[in-house]
Amino acid sequence: MLYFKDYQQGKDREWVVFVHGAGGSSSIWYRQLRLFRKHFNVLLVDLRGHGRSKDLLEGYVKHNYTFKDVTTDLLEVITHLGIEKAHYIGVSMGTIIIRTLGEIAPQYMKSMILCGAVTRLNLRSRLLVFLGHTFKRFVPYMWLYRLFAFVIMPNPRDASSRNLFIGEAKKLYKKEFLRWFKLTHEVNPLLKYFKEKEIAVPTLYIMGERDYMFLPPVKKIVKEHSSAILQVVDDCGHVCNIEKPDIFNKLAIGFIQRGYTNV
């Protein structure tokens, strides 16, 4: 089973499950943990090959990953703890995992809060993925990750977030990074399906004003999905929970406590 850390305040408290993105770990939620623990039961999970789940790699080497595989790992922890329903908060590629969970097991979901949500790969990101797959066997994998981190978070004001994610990615094995990178083949067909099929789960998108790659498609999907709302954080890039934690925490907790409609 994946490494997880749960903070249970009582059976009467609602659950919040945090899901990090590719190359990160549950440590990226350090600016949320203390405040959320005051209001909710909290579950932090390190996805396969990441953080303290890194040593579980041997159990996964027989085949390439799919988003369904990674989501099933998360579901195993949730059922192990007996969590019947929860609010799911994810960042970057973690938002795809949460949305996949909503597809295969919506009965476990009360709401989704998606930060820096990946809902479509534009031309530039598709070109990056193509170049990455072309050269992944010939260049150090950290070069690829640094390039992706810079393209997603190019602004000098994004430096602290960019450096945090690069620092976490350094902890991955090369083979593990490549397995996760292969997931990009799934992204566009999966996101196209998610865009066309809305699930009846209240959803809050929290996106940075400077998240140039992913904010425009989120604006479009929110117009089409009746259960989704969008909050744009001024002067912020891809990872709002790190760059603007006070605003992020206020929006996320408000969304949960006020019935998922007003923040």
XYZ file of C-alpha atoms in Angstrom:
263
model
C 0.000 0.000 0.000
C 1.083 3.595 -0.600
C 2.624 5.601 2.203
C -0.009 7.778 3.842
C -0.422 9.968 6.903
C -3.861 10.558 8.365
C -4.868 13.152 10.939
C -8.189 12.190 12.492
C -9.953 14.758 14.656
C -13.184 12.828 15.178
C -15.891 10.802 13.481
C -18.062 13.907 13.170
C -15.453 15.691 11.023
C -15.463 15.572 7.240
C -12.463 14.150 5.393
C -10.151 16.074 3.079
C -7.745 14.085 0.893
C -4.762 15.865 -0.672
C -3.249 14.554 -3.930
C 0.070 15.918 -5.193
C 1.235 16.019 -8.802
C 3.924 14.196 -10.763
C 7.379 14.752 -9.344
C 6.058 16.046 -6.019
C 5.070 14.454 -2.736
C 2.609 15.056 0.074
C 5.086 17.559 1.535
C 3.875 20.203 -0.941
C 0.787 20.642 1.262
C 2.775 21.916 4.239
C 1.139 25.342 3.972
C -2.318 23.771 4.189
C -1.898 21.074 6.813
C -2.079 23.017 10.068
C -5.193 25.007 9.147
C -7.072 22.117 7.527
C -6.416 19.916 10.563
C -8.384 22.410 12.659
C -11.503 21.835 10.578
C -11.287 18.368 9.013
C -9.881 14.885 9.158
C -6.953 15.026 6.726
C -5.302 12.363 4.575
C -1.940 12.887 2.859
C -0.739 10.296 0.340
C 2.548 9.835 -1.513
C 1.739 8.464 -4.963
C 3.608 5.432 -6.304
C 7.306 6.109 -6.716
C 7.092 9.467 -4.910
C 8.092 10.538 -1.422
C 7.930 7.690 1.059
C 6.172 5.491 -1.479
C 9.386 5.470 -3.493
C 10.510 2.199 -1.962
C 7.336 0.503 -3.196
C 8.586 0.748 -6.752
C 9.411 -2.965 -6.928
C 5.739 -3.854 -6.802
C 5.006 -1.837 -9.930
C 7.828 -2.678 -12.322
C 6.003 -5.311 -14.367
C 4.060 -2.908 -16.522
C 3.702 0.729 -17.454
C 1.417 2.935 -15.445
C -2.020 4.173 -16.372
C -3.991 6.878 -14.611
C -6.426 4.177 -13.553
C -3.572 2.237 -11.896
C -2.431 5.282 -9.944
C -6.003 6.139 -8.968
C -6.626 2.582 -7.794
C -3.625 2.935 -5.462
C -5.315 5.947 -3.882
C -8.648 4.153 -3.665
C -6.970 1.288 -1.814
C -5.828 3.671 0.947
C -9.252 5.303 1.181
C -11.061 1.997 1.605
C -8.391 0.755 4.043
C -9.162 3.720 6.309
C -12.906 3.284 5.903
C -13.418 6.739 4.420
C -16.889 6.672 2.926
C -16.853 10.165 1.380
C -14.310 12.948 1.214
C -13.399 16.255 -0.353
C -10.441 15.840 -2.722
C -7.870 18.572 -3.264
C -5.263 18.157 -5.994
C -2.623 20.142 -7.830
C -1.383 19.878 -11.420
C -1.351 16.229 -12.588
C -2.933 15.263 -9.273
C -6.111 16.884 -10.587
C -6.274 14.242 -13.341
C -6.032 11.501 -10.725
C -8.877 13.039 -8.725
C -11.009 13.388 -11.846
C -10.275 9.745 -12.691
C -11.446 8.756 -9.212
C -14.657 10.666 -9.903
C -15.101 8.532 -12.985
C -14.458 5.109 -11.476
C -15.739 5.642 -7.917
C -17.854 8.823 -7.635
C -19.602 7.432 -4.537
C -16.476 8.315 -2.525
C -16.547 11.994 -3.495
C -18.224 14.982 -1.861
C -16.389 17.604 -3.861
C -13.259 18.298 -5.913
C -10.948 21.287 -5.492
C -8.525 21.418 -8.409
C -5.497 23.734 -8.263
C -3.458 24.380 -11.386
C -5.836 21.962 -13.066
C -4.719 20.165 -16.207
C -7.794 20.006 -18.437
C -6.144 20.234 -21.866
C -2.681 20.236 -23.404
C -2.253 23.157 -25.786
C 0.014 23.171 -28.829
C 3.080 24.238 -26.866
C 2.640 21.572 -24.205
C 1.983 18.884 -26.823
C 5.200 19.901 -28.570
C 7.059 19.621 -25.277
C 5.649 16.151 -24.694
C 6.684 15.106 -28.206
C 10.223 16.414 -27.727
C 10.383 14.797 -24.305
C 9.461 11.378 -25.687
C 11.932 11.820 -28.544
C 14.916 12.641 -26.333
C 14.091 10.966 -23.017
C 16.546 8.120 -23.604
C 19.399 10.438 -24.540
C 19.358 13.296 -22.040
C 19.360 13.341 -18.224
C 15.781 13.053 -17.033
C 16.183 16.087 -14.761
C 16.843 18.230 -17.828
C 13.390 17.277 -19.060
C 11.782 17.988 -15.716
C 13.543 21.352 -15.395
C 12.366 22.259 -18.881
C 8.771 21.324 -18.126
C 8.859 23.145 -14.797
C 10.184 26.283 -16.485
C 7.605 26.203 -19.288
C 4.737 25.686 -16.848
C 6.091 28.256 -14.361
C 8.193 30.675 -16.448
C 7.775 33.870 -14.445
C 10.644 34.920 -12.136
C 8.032 35.195 -9.372
C 7.376 31.461 -9.789
C 10.952 30.598 -8.813
C 10.188 29.286 -5.320
C 7.414 26.975 -6.581
C 9.522 25.852 -9.522
C 12.504 25.075 -7.305
C 10.336 23.142 -4.855
C 9.001 20.869 -7.581
C 12.450 20.375 -9.100
C 13.814 19.505 -5.669
C 11.097 16.884 -5.170
C 11.656 15.439 -8.653
C 15.329 14.851 -7.855
C 14.200 12.209 -5.371
C 12.649 10.075 -8.134
C 14.453 7.165 -9.738
C 15.085 7.682 -13.444
C 12.983 4.638 -14.400
C 10.182 5.924 -12.200
C 10.270 9.336 -13.847
C 10.086 7.723 -17.272
C 7.103 5.598 -16.243
C 5.256 8.711 -15.117
C 6.312 10.563 -18.235
C 4.724 7.846 -20.375
C 1.394 8.790 -18.811
C 1.422 11.873 -21.040
C 0.319 9.596 -23.895
C -2.973 9.181 -22.028
C -3.522 12.813 -21.165
C -5.225 14.330 -24.199
C -7.680 11.466 -24.935
C -8.537 11.305 -21.240
C -9.006 15.057 -20.892
C -11.165 15.163 -24.024
C -13.408 12.520 -22.447
C -13.554 14.415 -19.126
C -14.484 17.622 -20.949
C -17.312 15.928 -22.791
C -18.640 14.016 -19.777
C -19.413 15.995 -16.645
C -19.823 14.124 -13.361
C -22.239 15.336 -10.696
C -19.570 16.321 -8.185
C -19.294 19.962 -7.035
C -15.994 21.275 -8.337
C -13.945 24.345 -7.535
C -11.054 25.289 -9.818
C -8.453 27.516 -8.169
C -6.183 28.858 -10.867
C -3.419 31.433 -10.909
C -3.779 34.513 -13.072
C -0.348 33.762 -14.572
C -1.068 30.081 -15.254
C -0.968 30.847 -18.970
C -0.852 27.235 -20.137
C -3.803 25.832 -18.165
C -6.100 28.730 -17.196
C -7.696 29.328 -20.658
C -9.013 25.749 -21.075
C -10.316 25.760 -17.492
C -12.327 28.895 -18.268
C -13.923 27.062 -21.179
C -14.751 23.908 -19.240
C -16.352 25.872 -16.395
C -18.734 27.487 -18.885
C -19.864 24.026 -20.016
C -20.066 22.218 -16.646
C -22.901 23.294 -14.381
C -21.324 21.819 -11.230
C -18.040 23.736 -11.611
C -16.959 27.205 -10.537
C -13.673 29.032 -11.027
C -11.686 31.310 -8.746
C -8.697 33.088 -10.299
C -5.967 34.178 -7.879
C -4.335 37.481 -8.844
C -0.590 37.661 -9.404
C -0.175 33.900 -9.071
C 1.203 31.095 -11.232
C 0.538 27.388 -11.516
C 0.656 26.242 -7.875
C -1.583 28.562 -5.872
C -1.363 26.468 -2.711
C 2.342 27.325 -2.435
C 2.452 30.810 -3.917
C -0.691 32.193 -2.262
C -1.478 29.773 0.575
C -3.658 32.148 2.611
C -5.929 32.858 -0.348
C -5.945 29.221 -1.432
C -6.850 28.001 2.058
C -9.631 30.563 2.431
C -11.159 29.649 -0.943
C -10.918 25.891 -0.421
C -12.254 25.834 3.133
C -14.984 28.304 2.243
C -16.071 26.153 -0.682
C -16.391 23.091 1.551
C -18.059 24.791 4.508
C -20.576 26.860 2.548
C -22.139 24.083 0.575
C -19.826 24.095 -2.496
C -21.501 27.049 -4.183
C -20.221 30.250 -2.612
C -16.636 31.077 -1.704
